Coordinates of C-alpha atoms in Angstrom, one line a residue:
Chain A
M1 CA 125.9 -109.4 169.8
Q2 CA 127.3 -109.5 173.3
G3 CA 129.3 -112.5 172.3
T4 CA 130.8 -110.9 169.3
R5 CA 131.9 -107.8 171.2
R6 CA 133.7 -109.9 173.8
N7 CA 135.3 -111.8 170.8
R8 CA 136.6 -108.6 169.3
W9 CA 138.4 -107.6 172.5
T10 CA 139.5 -111.2 173.2
G11 CA 141.1 -111.2 169.8
L12 CA 142.8 -107.9 170.4
A13 CA 144.2 -109.2 173.7
Y14 CA 145.9 -112.1 171.8
V15 CA 147.3 -109.8 169.2
A16 CA 148.3 -106.9 171.5
P17 CA 151.7 -108.2 172.8
A18 CA 153.0 -108.8 169.3
L19 CA 151.5 -105.5 168.1
V20 CA 153.0 -103.5 171.0
F21 CA 156.4 -105.2 170.3
V22 CA 156.4 -104.2 166.6
L23 CA 155.3 -100.7 167.5
V24 CA 158.0 -100.3 170.1
F25 CA 160.9 -102.1 168.3
T26 CA 160.2 -101.3 164.6
V27 CA 157.7 -98.5 164.1
Y28 CA 159.1 -96.2 166.9
P29 CA 162.8 -96.7 165.7
L30 CA 161.6 -95.9 162.2
G31 CA 160.1 -92.6 163.3
R32 CA 163.1 -91.9 165.4
M33 CA 165.4 -92.6 162.5
I34 CA 163.4 -90.0 160.4
W35 CA 163.7 -87.5 163.2
M36 CA 167.5 -88.2 163.6
S37 CA 168.0 -87.8 159.9
L38 CA 166.9 -84.2 160.2
H39 CA 169.4 -83.4 163.0
E40 CA 173.1 -82.9 163.4
W41 CA 174.1 -85.2 166.3
S42 CA 177.4 -86.4 167.4
L43 CA 176.2 -88.1 170.7
I44 CA 178.5 -85.8 172.8
A45 CA 176.7 -82.6 171.8
E46 CA 172.9 -82.0 171.8
P47 CA 171.1 -82.8 168.6
H48 CA 170.2 -79.7 166.6
F49 CA 167.8 -79.4 163.7
I50 CA 169.3 -78.9 160.3
G51 CA 166.5 -79.9 158.0
L52 CA 167.6 -81.8 154.9
D53 CA 171.3 -80.9 155.2
N54 CA 172.2 -84.5 156.0
F55 CA 170.7 -85.6 152.7
R56 CA 172.3 -82.8 150.8
R57 CA 175.6 -83.8 152.4
A58 CA 175.1 -87.4 151.4
F59 CA 174.5 -86.7 147.8
G60 CA 177.6 -84.5 147.7
D61 CA 179.7 -87.0 149.6
Q62 CA 182.2 -88.8 147.3
Q63 CA 182.4 -91.7 149.8
F64 CA 178.7 -92.1 149.7
W65 CA 178.7 -92.4 145.9
T66 CA 181.6 -94.8 146.0
S67 CA 179.8 -97.1 148.4
F68 CA 176.5 -96.7 146.6
R69 CA 178.1 -97.4 143.2
F70 CA 180.0 -100.3 144.6
T71 CA 176.9 -101.9 146.2
L72 CA 175.0 -101.5 142.9
M73 CA 177.8 -103.0 140.9
Y74 CA 178.0 -106.0 143.3
T75 CA 174.2 -106.4 143.1
V76 CA 174.2 -106.2 139.3
L77 CA 177.1 -108.7 139.0
I78 CA 175.8 -111.3 141.5
T79 CA 172.0 -111.3 140.9
P80 CA 172.1 -112.8 137.3
V81 CA 174.5 -115.5 138.5
L82 CA 172.1 -116.4 141.4
I83 CA 169.0 -116.4 139.3
V84 CA 170.4 -118.3 136.3
G85 CA 172.5 -120.6 138.4
G86 CA 169.7 -121.3 140.9
Y87 CA 167.3 -122.0 138.1
L88 CA 169.6 -124.4 136.3
L89 CA 170.2 -126.2 139.6
A90 CA 166.4 -126.3 140.1
L91 CA 165.9 -127.8 136.6
L92 CA 168.5 -130.4 137.4
T93 CA 167.2 -131.4 140.9
A94 CA 163.4 -130.8 140.6
P95 CA 162.4 -134.1 138.9
P96 CA 161.6 -136.9 141.5
S97 CA 164.7 -139.1 142.0
R98 CA 166.8 -140.1 145.0
V99 CA 170.1 -138.7 143.6
R100 CA 168.5 -135.4 142.7
A101 CA 166.8 -135.1 146.1
V102 CA 170.1 -135.7 147.9
T103 CA 171.9 -133.2 145.7
R104 CA 169.2 -130.6 146.4
T105 CA 169.7 -131.2 150.2
V106 CA 173.5 -130.8 149.8
I107 CA 173.2 -127.6 147.7
F108 CA 171.0 -126.1 150.4
V109 CA 173.4 -126.8 153.3
P110 CA 175.4 -123.5 153.0
V111 CA 172.1 -121.6 153.2
V112 CA 171.6 -122.5 156.8
I113 CA 175.1 -121.6 158.0
G114 CA 175.8 -118.0 158.9
L115 CA 177.0 -115.5 156.3
G116 CA 179.6 -114.2 158.8
V117 CA 180.9 -117.7 159.4
S118 CA 180.9 -118.7 155.7
S119 CA 182.8 -115.4 155.0
L120 CA 185.5 -116.4 157.6
L121 CA 185.8 -119.8 155.8
W122 CA 186.2 -118.1 152.4
Y123 CA 188.5 -115.5 153.9
W124 CA 190.8 -118.4 154.6
L125 CA 190.3 -120.2 151.3
F126 CA 191.2 -117.0 149.4
S127 CA 194.1 -116.0 151.8
T128 CA 197.2 -115.3 149.8
D129 CA 199.7 -117.6 151.5
F130 CA 197.6 -119.9 153.6
G131 CA 194.6 -120.3 151.2
V132 CA 194.0 -123.5 149.2
I133 CA 192.7 -121.6 146.2
N134 CA 196.1 -120.1 145.4
R135 CA 197.7 -123.5 146.1
I136 CA 195.4 -125.2 143.5
L137 CA 196.0 -122.5 140.9
L138 CA 199.7 -122.7 141.5
D139 CA 199.7 -126.5 141.2
L140 CA 197.7 -126.3 138.0
G141 CA 200.1 -123.8 136.6
V142 CA 197.3 -121.2 136.1
I143 CA 199.3 -118.6 138.1
D144 CA 203.0 -118.5 138.9
Q145 CA 202.8 -116.5 142.1
P146 CA 200.2 -116.2 144.8
V147 CA 197.3 -113.8 144.0
L148 CA 196.5 -111.2 146.5
W149 CA 192.7 -111.8 146.3
L150 CA 191.4 -109.7 149.2
G151 CA 191.7 -106.1 150.2
V152 CA 194.3 -105.0 147.7
D153 CA 192.3 -104.7 144.5
A154 CA 188.6 -103.9 144.4
G155 CA 188.0 -106.2 141.4
T156 CA 189.6 -109.4 142.7
S157 CA 188.1 -108.7 146.1
N158 CA 184.7 -108.4 144.5
F159 CA 185.2 -111.6 142.6
A160 CA 186.3 -113.6 145.6
I161 CA 183.5 -112.3 147.8
S162 CA 180.9 -112.9 145.1
T163 CA 182.2 -116.5 144.7
S164 CA 181.7 -117.1 148.4
V165 CA 178.2 -115.5 148.4
V166 CA 177.1 -117.6 145.4
W167 CA 178.2 -120.7 147.2
K168 CA 176.4 -119.6 150.3
V169 CA 173.0 -118.6 148.9
I170 CA 172.5 -120.2 145.5
G171 CA 170.5 -123.0 147.2
F172 CA 168.0 -120.5 148.5
G173 CA 166.7 -119.5 145.0
M174 CA 167.1 -123.1 143.8
I175 CA 164.7 -124.4 146.5
L176 CA 162.0 -121.8 145.7
F177 CA 162.4 -122.6 141.9
V178 CA 162.1 -126.3 142.7
G179 CA 158.9 -125.6 144.5
A180 CA 157.5 -123.6 141.6
I181 CA 158.6 -126.2 139.0
Q182 CA 157.1 -129.0 141.0
A183 CA 153.8 -127.1 141.3
I184 CA 153.3 -127.1 137.6
P185 CA 150.4 -129.6 136.9
T186 CA 151.7 -132.7 135.2
E187 CA 149.0 -132.5 132.5
I188 CA 150.6 -129.4 131.2
T189 CA 154.1 -130.9 130.8
E190 CA 152.6 -134.1 129.4
S191 CA 150.6 -132.3 126.8
S192 CA 153.7 -130.4 125.7
L193 CA 155.5 -133.7 125.3
V194 CA 152.6 -135.1 123.2
D195 CA 153.0 -132.0 121.0
G196 CA 156.5 -133.1 120.3
A197 CA 158.3 -130.4 122.2
G198 CA 162.0 -131.0 123.0
Y199 CA 163.5 -130.4 126.4
R200 CA 164.8 -126.9 125.6
Q201 CA 161.4 -125.9 124.1
R202 CA 159.6 -127.3 127.1
V203 CA 161.7 -125.3 129.5
T204 CA 161.5 -122.0 127.6
R205 CA 157.9 -122.2 126.4
V206 CA 156.2 -124.0 129.3
V207 CA 158.2 -124.2 132.5
L208 CA 159.8 -120.7 132.5
P209 CA 156.6 -118.8 131.8
L210 CA 154.7 -120.7 134.5
T211 CA 157.4 -120.0 137.1
M212 CA 157.9 -116.3 136.2
R213 CA 156.3 -115.2 139.4
T214 CA 158.9 -117.0 141.5
V215 CA 161.7 -115.7 139.2
L216 CA 160.6 -112.2 140.0
L217 CA 160.3 -113.0 143.7
V218 CA 163.8 -114.5 143.9
T219 CA 165.2 -111.6 141.9
L220 CA 163.8 -109.2 144.4
L221 CA 165.1 -111.2 147.4
S222 CA 168.5 -111.4 145.8
V223 CA 168.6 -107.7 145.0
I224 CA 167.6 -106.8 148.6
G225 CA 170.1 -109.2 150.0
S226 CA 172.9 -107.7 147.9
L227 CA 171.9 -104.1 148.6
L228 CA 172.1 -105.0 152.3
A229 CA 175.5 -106.7 152.0
F230 CA 177.7 -106.2 155.1
D231 CA 179.0 -109.3 156.8
Q232 CA 181.0 -110.6 153.9
F233 CA 182.7 -107.3 153.2
Y234 CA 183.3 -106.5 156.8
I235 CA 185.0 -109.8 157.3
M236 CA 186.8 -110.4 154.0
T237 CA 188.1 -107.0 153.1
A238 CA 187.1 -104.7 155.9
G239 CA 186.3 -102.2 153.1
Q240 CA 189.9 -102.2 151.8
P241 CA 191.5 -100.9 149.6
Q242 CA 190.7 -97.3 150.7
N243 CA 187.0 -98.1 151.4
E244 CA 186.6 -99.0 147.8
T245 CA 184.8 -102.2 148.9
A246 CA 182.7 -100.6 151.6
T247 CA 179.1 -101.3 150.8
S248 CA 176.1 -99.0 151.7
V249 CA 175.4 -100.8 155.0
F250 CA 179.1 -100.7 155.7
F251 CA 179.1 -96.9 155.1
V252 CA 176.1 -96.5 157.3
Y253 CA 177.8 -98.6 160.0
L254 CA 181.0 -96.6 159.8
N255 CA 179.2 -93.2 160.1
S256 CA 176.8 -94.3 162.8
F257 CA 179.1 -96.3 165.1
P258 CA 182.8 -95.7 164.9
Y259 CA 182.4 -92.1 163.7
L260 CA 179.3 -91.4 165.8
R261 CA 177.7 -89.2 163.1
L262 CA 174.3 -90.2 164.3
G263 CA 172.1 -87.8 162.2
Y264 CA 174.1 -88.4 159.1
G265 CA 174.1 -92.2 159.6
A266 CA 170.3 -92.1 160.0
A267 CA 169.9 -90.1 156.8
L268 CA 172.0 -92.7 155.0
S269 CA 169.9 -95.5 156.5
L270 CA 166.8 -93.8 155.3
I271 CA 168.2 -93.5 151.7
L272 CA 168.9 -97.2 151.8
A273 CA 165.5 -98.1 153.2
V274 CA 163.8 -96.0 150.5
T275 CA 165.9 -97.7 147.8
I276 CA 164.8 -101.1 149.0
L277 CA 161.2 -100.0 149.2
A278 CA 161.4 -98.8 145.6
F279 CA 162.7 -102.2 144.4
T280 CA 159.9 -103.9 146.3
I281 CA 157.2 -101.7 144.7
V282 CA 158.7 -102.4 141.2
Q283 CA 158.6 -106.1 141.9
L284 CA 155.0 -105.9 143.1
V285 CA 154.0 -104.1 139.9
L286 CA 155.9 -106.5 137.7
T287 CA 154.3 -109.5 139.4
R288 CA 150.8 -108.0 138.9
R289 CA 151.5 -107.4 135.3
S290 CA 152.9 -110.9 134.7
E291 CA 149.6 -112.3 136.1
S292 CA 147.2 -110.2 134.1
Chain B
M1 CA 164.9 -140.4 129.9
T2 CA 167.6 -142.4 128.1
A3 CA 170.3 -144.2 130.0
R4 CA 172.9 -141.8 128.8
T5 CA 171.1 -138.7 130.2
G6 CA 170.6 -140.7 133.4
Y7 CA 174.4 -141.1 133.8
L8 CA 175.0 -137.5 132.9
V9 CA 172.5 -136.3 135.5
T10 CA 174.1 -138.5 138.1
A11 CA 177.5 -137.3 137.2
A12 CA 176.4 -133.7 137.3
C13 CA 174.8 -134.2 140.7
V14 CA 177.9 -135.9 142.2
A15 CA 180.1 -133.1 140.8
I16 CA 177.9 -130.3 142.2
S17 CA 177.5 -131.9 145.6
T18 CA 181.3 -132.3 145.9
V19 CA 181.9 -128.6 145.0
M20 CA 179.3 -127.5 147.6
L21 CA 180.6 -129.7 150.4
L22 CA 184.3 -129.4 149.7
P23 CA 184.9 -126.0 151.5
L24 CA 183.1 -127.3 154.6
V25 CA 184.9 -130.6 154.7
Y26 CA 188.3 -129.0 154.0
S27 CA 187.7 -126.6 156.9
M28 CA 186.9 -129.5 159.2
L29 CA 190.0 -131.3 158.1
A30 CA 192.1 -128.2 158.6
S31 CA 190.7 -127.9 162.2
I32 CA 192.3 -131.2 163.1
K33 CA 195.7 -130.4 161.6
P34 CA 198.6 -130.2 164.0
T35 CA 199.5 -126.6 164.9
A36 CA 202.6 -126.3 162.7
E37 CA 200.8 -127.8 159.7
A38 CA 197.7 -125.5 160.1
A39 CA 200.0 -122.5 159.7
A40 CA 202.0 -124.0 156.8
T41 CA 202.6 -122.1 153.5
P42 CA 201.6 -123.4 151.0
P43 CA 198.7 -125.2 152.8
T44 CA 198.6 -129.0 152.7
Y45 CA 195.6 -130.6 151.0
L46 CA 195.0 -133.3 153.6
P47 CA 196.1 -133.3 157.2
H48 CA 199.3 -135.3 157.9
G49 CA 198.2 -136.1 161.4
V50 CA 195.3 -135.6 163.7
S51 CA 195.4 -133.2 166.6
L52 CA 192.9 -131.3 168.7
D53 CA 195.3 -128.5 169.3
S54 CA 193.2 -126.0 167.4
Y55 CA 190.2 -126.9 169.4
R56 CA 192.2 -126.5 172.6
R57 CA 193.3 -123.0 171.6
L58 CA 189.8 -122.1 170.8
W59 CA 188.6 -123.5 174.1
D60 CA 190.9 -121.1 175.9
Y61 CA 190.5 -118.2 173.5
Q62 CA 189.9 -114.9 175.5
E63 CA 186.9 -115.6 177.8
G64 CA 186.8 -119.2 176.7
L65 CA 184.8 -121.0 174.1
L66 CA 182.1 -122.0 176.6
T67 CA 181.2 -118.4 177.2
Y68 CA 180.7 -117.7 173.5
L69 CA 178.8 -120.9 172.9
G70 CA 176.7 -120.0 175.9
N71 CA 176.1 -116.5 174.6
S72 CA 175.0 -117.8 171.2
F73 CA 172.8 -120.5 172.6
G74 CA 171.3 -118.3 175.2
T75 CA 170.5 -115.6 172.7
A76 CA 169.0 -118.1 170.3
L77 CA 166.9 -119.7 173.1
L78 CA 165.6 -116.4 174.3
T79 CA 164.8 -115.4 170.7
I80 CA 162.8 -118.6 170.3
V81 CA 160.9 -118.0 173.5
F82 CA 160.1 -114.4 172.7
T83 CA 159.1 -115.2 169.2
L84 CA 156.7 -118.0 170.2
L85 CA 155.2 -116.1 173.1
L86 CA 154.4 -113.2 170.8
T87 CA 153.4 -114.9 167.6
V88 CA 151.4 -118.0 168.7
P89 CA 148.7 -115.9 170.5
A90 CA 148.8 -113.2 167.8
G91 CA 148.5 -115.8 165.0
Y92 CA 145.5 -117.3 166.8
G93 CA 144.0 -113.8 167.4
L94 CA 144.3 -112.7 163.8
S95 CA 143.1 -116.0 162.3
R96 CA 140.0 -116.5 164.4
F97 CA 138.7 -113.2 165.9
P98 CA 137.3 -110.1 164.3
V99 CA 140.1 -108.0 165.8
P100 CA 139.4 -104.3 165.7
G101 CA 141.8 -102.5 163.4
R102 CA 142.9 -105.6 161.5
E103 CA 143.7 -103.7 158.4
V104 CA 145.9 -101.3 160.2
I105 CA 147.7 -104.2 162.0
F106 CA 148.4 -105.9 158.7
V107 CA 149.9 -102.7 157.3
V108 CA 152.1 -102.3 160.3
L109 CA 153.3 -105.9 160.0
L110 CA 153.9 -105.6 156.3
L111 CA 156.0 -102.5 157.1
A112 CA 158.0 -104.4 159.7
L113 CA 158.5 -107.1 157.0
I114 CA 159.9 -104.7 154.4
I115 CA 162.0 -102.4 156.5
P116 CA 165.4 -104.0 156.9
Y117 CA 166.6 -104.2 160.5
Q118 CA 170.1 -103.0 159.3
A119 CA 168.5 -99.6 158.5
L120 CA 167.0 -99.3 162.1
L121 CA 170.1 -100.2 164.0
T122 CA 171.2 -96.7 165.2
P123 CA 167.8 -95.7 166.7
M124 CA 167.5 -99.2 168.2
F125 CA 171.0 -98.9 169.7
L126 CA 170.2 -95.6 171.3
M127 CA 166.9 -96.8 172.6
F128 CA 168.5 -100.0 174.0
A129 CA 171.3 -98.0 175.5
R130 CA 168.9 -95.8 177.5
V131 CA 167.2 -98.8 179.1
G132 CA 170.3 -100.9 179.6
L133 CA 169.6 -103.4 176.9
T134 CA 172.9 -103.0 175.0
N135 CA 175.6 -105.4 175.9
S136 CA 172.9 -107.8 177.1
L137 CA 171.9 -111.2 175.7
A138 CA 168.3 -110.4 176.4
G139 CA 168.6 -107.1 174.4
L140 CA 170.2 -108.9 171.5
A141 CA 167.4 -111.5 171.6
V142 CA 164.8 -108.7 171.5
L143 CA 166.6 -107.4 168.3
H144 CA 166.6 -110.9 166.8
T145 CA 162.9 -111.3 167.7
S146 CA 162.1 -108.1 165.9
I147 CA 163.8 -109.5 162.8
Q148 CA 161.9 -112.8 163.0
L149 CA 158.5 -111.7 164.2
P150 CA 156.6 -110.6 161.0
F151 CA 157.6 -113.8 159.1
S152 CA 156.7 -116.1 162.0
L153 CA 153.4 -114.4 162.6
Y154 CA 152.6 -114.7 158.9
I155 CA 153.3 -118.5 158.9
L156 CA 151.3 -119.1 162.2
R157 CA 148.3 -117.0 161.2
N158 CA 148.0 -118.9 157.9
T159 CA 148.3 -122.3 159.7
F160 CA 145.8 -121.4 162.4
A161 CA 143.4 -120.1 159.7
A162 CA 143.6 -123.6 158.0
V163 CA 142.4 -125.4 161.2
P164 CA 138.8 -126.6 160.5
R165 CA 136.1 -124.7 162.4
E166 CA 134.2 -127.8 163.3
I167 CA 136.8 -129.0 165.8
E168 CA 136.8 -125.6 167.4
E169 CA 133.0 -125.5 167.6
A170 CA 132.9 -128.8 169.5
A171 CA 135.3 -127.4 172.1
V172 CA 133.2 -124.2 172.4
M173 CA 130.1 -126.5 173.1
D174 CA 132.0 -128.2 175.8
G175 CA 132.5 -124.7 177.4
A176 CA 136.2 -124.3 176.8
G177 CA 137.6 -120.8 177.1
S178 CA 139.6 -119.3 174.2
L179 CA 143.0 -119.9 175.9
Q180 CA 142.0 -123.6 176.4
I181 CA 141.0 -123.8 172.8
L182 CA 144.3 -122.4 171.7
L183 CA 146.3 -124.8 173.8
R184 CA 144.2 -128.0 173.4
V185 CA 142.6 -127.6 169.9
F186 CA 144.8 -125.4 167.9
L187 CA 148.4 -126.2 169.0
P188 CA 148.4 -130.0 168.4
P189 CA 147.6 -129.9 164.7
T190 CA 149.8 -126.9 164.1
V191 CA 152.9 -128.3 165.7
P192 CA 154.8 -128.4 162.3
A193 CA 154.3 -124.7 161.9
V194 CA 155.5 -124.0 165.5
V195 CA 158.5 -126.2 164.8
T196 CA 159.2 -124.2 161.6
V197 CA 159.0 -120.9 163.5
T198 CA 161.3 -122.3 166.2
L199 CA 163.8 -123.5 163.6
F200 CA 163.9 -120.2 161.7
A201 CA 164.3 -118.2 165.0
F202 CA 167.2 -120.4 166.0
I203 CA 169.0 -120.1 162.7
T204 CA 168.5 -116.4 162.4
S205 CA 169.7 -115.7 165.9
W206 CA 172.6 -118.1 165.8
N207 CA 173.9 -116.6 162.6
E208 CA 173.1 -112.9 163.0
F209 CA 176.3 -110.8 162.8
L210 CA 175.8 -107.0 162.4
G211 CA 173.4 -106.5 165.3
A212 CA 175.5 -108.6 167.6
L213 CA 178.6 -106.6 166.5
V214 CA 176.9 -103.3 167.2
M215 CA 175.0 -104.2 170.4
M216 CA 177.7 -106.0 172.4
S217 CA 180.6 -103.8 173.7
S218 CA 182.4 -106.2 176.1
S219 CA 184.0 -109.3 174.6
A220 CA 182.5 -111.4 177.4
K221 CA 179.1 -110.8 175.8
F222 CA 180.2 -111.6 172.2
T223 CA 178.3 -114.3 170.2
L224 CA 180.3 -116.9 168.3
P225 CA 180.4 -115.1 164.9
V226 CA 181.5 -111.9 166.5
I227 CA 184.3 -113.5 168.6
L228 CA 185.5 -115.4 165.5
A229 CA 185.6 -112.2 163.4
T230 CA 187.8 -110.6 166.1
A231 CA 190.0 -113.7 166.1
R232 CA 190.5 -113.2 162.4
T233 CA 192.1 -109.8 162.8
E234 CA 194.3 -111.0 165.7
T235 CA 197.8 -110.1 164.6
S236 CA 200.0 -111.0 167.5
L237 CA 203.3 -112.7 166.8
G238 CA 202.1 -115.5 164.6
G239 CA 199.3 -113.5 162.8
T240 CA 195.9 -115.1 162.3
D241 CA 195.5 -118.5 164.0
W242 CA 194.1 -120.3 161.0
G243 CA 193.7 -123.7 162.7
M244 CA 191.7 -122.1 165.5
L245 CA 189.6 -120.1 163.1
Q246 CA 188.6 -123.3 161.2
A247 CA 187.8 -125.0 164.5
G248 CA 185.5 -122.1 165.2
V249 CA 183.9 -122.4 161.8
T250 CA 183.3 -126.1 162.3
I251 CA 181.7 -125.5 165.7
S252 CA 179.5 -122.7 164.4
V253 CA 178.4 -124.8 161.4
I254 CA 177.5 -128.0 163.2
P255 CA 174.3 -127.0 165.1
C256 CA 172.8 -125.3 162.0
V257 CA 173.5 -128.2 159.6
L258 CA 172.3 -130.8 162.2
V259 CA 169.1 -128.9 162.9
Y260 CA 168.5 -128.5 159.2
L261 CA 169.1 -132.1 158.3
L262 CA 166.9 -133.4 161.1
L263 CA 164.1 -130.9 160.4
Q264 CA 164.4 -130.5 156.7
R265 CA 160.8 -131.1 156.0
Y266 CA 159.7 -128.3 158.3
Y267 CA 162.3 -125.9 157.0
M268 CA 161.2 -126.4 153.4
A269 CA 157.5 -126.1 154.3
G270 CA 158.2 -122.9 156.1
L271 CA 160.2 -121.5 153.2
M272 CA 157.5 -122.4 150.7
S273 CA 154.6 -120.9 152.8
G274 CA 156.7 -117.8 153.4
A275 CA 157.6 -117.2 149.8
V276 CA 154.6 -118.3 147.8
K277 CA 152.0 -115.8 148.9

């Protein structure tokens, strides 16, 4: 018994630094954020308690809805491309072969580079006068004058940014799908071959159902990533035109830092965090259901 | 598989690989264009000459490239050190000891995993400002560690839990203390997981943008992505210096790609163990 008790405290001693770190740098800020969201605070003046006014203000704020709607629209546009595209790439590169393995490695390369840096790269590729994309389209005769891709029209901006993000992250979903596809026992795929199933049937009836869990997981991760989009919009459009391409995180950033509306910024953060939590819970429920 | 499908697969693979690599290769080519060509409208497809002018301008940009490289490497290194110092012992503790309050600890960690750091930036900033951790590389590394910690701990705990008990028992018989057991018995077979955690901490810190943008106020403390983002908006006489920007992109991309290609196996293993719960 003596030994066990010593063990318990020895164990706690090993865990304590990490635990204290998480309590100080995640749990405390979370509590502080909730507290801030209930206050009016401009950093210069003392914070004063205003209850739920910040939340009421958010829901009546035209800018908040614009950013929220834009973020949702971006999420809804990009997620299917990432899931379907990632899955097709996984089907292509999952079977064992040298060429496929090299391709898989290449597709994954953009995943490891920074989103900020890849956005700078694409900011240049899509630039009106100096970008190669306009040059190619002009040379091919698709357009007869340079397109103003970024920061003038919300639609073309969204298209250009989505293209860059698909390039940057499609390999992430692909790799997880490859893992799931390769984990399917070979007997199952073989027996479906014996039953005379064609490739398309095998994919839709066997492979897809058996990897559904991963499809749900990648969907959740893509949705969360898109809801938290910031770097690409900050760099490629800076929210232009007229903050039409300011995402939710961008809007939180603007209010909290340049505008110093600390209480309001915290309330906005909280709305964002709760939205993400809701998506996570939905995903957990769906995963449970797909298993039972 | 018939020969025809074989050719089709190969063709598709080559086409896709080309599309994925082209932007990076084109950026690298642009970074070695002579100054006048780098600013040409319309842009040339291939460089008509090789010059290191863009790199020279980047070298001297504001505080100098070395400062920014140093900031980025310094922050990434500190992030790695903090992450390992915190998660290796914690992973060991959680996997092998009946720690009091385990369930509560797991809930706290799960919470930390789900709450995005982007949502916690304002309170973090205020907290850091009070203790002088804003505009400091160590402060930024603390922020990056907080992003990386839950995932790293999760990987290490699972790896430590998979170490066979027999090896440990033999060491206990020999009278080894728990710390000795961690260092001599647990670490050697779990080196791959430790490498994975190191790799992820490096890539997260090296690439992180929003936190670095918010936390650093003087340009001497900027990390590479932040200084490049400011270089983008530079609209002095000639407008944006596109050649220099592409030199910056090339320099930022190289360490990540190199580390990934060299340690691919660990990276993939980490991703799988993190995702497939």
